Amino acid sequence: MYLEIVTPEAILFSGEVTSVAVPGIDGEFQMLDNHAPIVSLLGKGDVKVYGEMNLEEEVADKFTKGGNGATLLSITSGTIEMKDNRVIVLAD
């Protein structure tokens, strides 16, 4: 699936990933390839990205390594949309 993570300041990541887990306002949920279309609000927590991520040097410090090979991005709120195997995370 294709993932794009966007903040008001910059596009932090764009590329293919295996899966992504996000902190929904009612709890964490995960999306894999060919997930049904969804739009949801995000709460405070970590966006967990699984798969190879080649991060640009200027944004790499915003991400940390987590367990099980996940790459983490801490957010305070946001929105997510999944449609046609493309995930867009608008994060604060």
XYZ file of C-alpha atoms in Angstrom:
92
model
C 0.000 0.000 0.000
C 1.089 3.573 -0.568
C 1.426 5.789 2.511
C 1.714 9.554 2.696
C 2.253 11.329 6.038
C 1.612 15.075 5.896
C 1.931 17.756 8.594
C 1.252 21.494 8.318
C 5.013 22.000 7.906
C 5.963 19.297 5.394
C 5.367 15.952 3.761
C 7.218 13.644 6.156
C 6.978 10.430 4.143
C 5.695 9.134 0.822
C 6.173 5.554 -0.272
C 5.191 1.899 -0.227
C 4.761 0.173 3.158
C 3.491 -3.189 4.418
C 0.958 -1.862 6.942
C 0.193 1.083 9.198
C -1.379 1.259 12.676
C -2.825 4.540 13.936
C -4.224 5.920 17.215
C -7.903 6.338 16.408
C -10.020 8.376 18.804
C -11.687 5.124 19.981
C -8.474 3.061 20.035
C -5.666 1.882 17.798
C -6.449 0.203 14.481
C -4.328 -1.199 11.676
C -4.666 -1.241 7.908
C -3.154 -3.793 5.530
C -3.153 -4.018 1.736
C -6.617 -3.750 0.159
C -8.299 -2.520 3.358
C -11.834 -1.219 2.944
C -12.112 2.555 2.420
C -12.103 4.477 5.692
C -11.923 8.045 6.993
C -11.248 8.544 10.697
C -10.106 11.087 13.269
C -6.857 10.363 15.091
C -5.996 10.997 18.712
C -2.751 11.363 20.620
C -0.363 8.441 20.151
C 2.016 6.819 17.703
C 1.552 6.147 14.016
C 3.275 2.763 13.547
C 4.561 2.045 10.065
C 5.697 -1.443 9.070
C 7.919 -1.997 6.064
C 10.962 -0.351 4.510
C 10.976 3.418 5.041
C 13.609 5.551 3.352
C 13.333 8.821 5.261
C 14.684 12.141 4.091
C 17.499 13.407 6.321
C 15.649 16.590 7.323
C 12.641 14.665 8.749
C 14.314 11.480 10.046
C 14.613 12.921 13.583
C 10.792 13.035 13.887
C 10.642 9.208 13.699
C 11.833 6.548 16.150
C 12.267 2.787 15.948
C 9.729 0.666 17.798
C 9.259 -3.033 18.424
C 8.569 -5.612 15.715
C 10.369 -3.519 13.101
C 7.921 -0.610 13.319
C 8.877 2.990 12.653
C 7.002 5.370 14.969
C 5.790 8.936 14.593
C 4.228 10.590 17.667
C 1.188 12.763 16.919
C -1.279 14.754 18.995
C -4.208 14.577 16.560
C -5.032 14.181 12.908
C -7.098 12.511 10.219
C -6.589 9.405 8.125
C -8.090 8.368 4.806
C -7.645 4.972 3.130
C -8.969 4.475 -0.388
C -7.767 2.427 -3.366
C -4.785 1.052 -1.392
C -3.556 4.569 -0.634
C -3.327 5.887 2.943
C -3.052 9.598 3.692
C -2.302 10.650 7.282
C -2.792 14.347 8.051
C -1.049 14.744 11.393
C -0.502 17.471 13.988
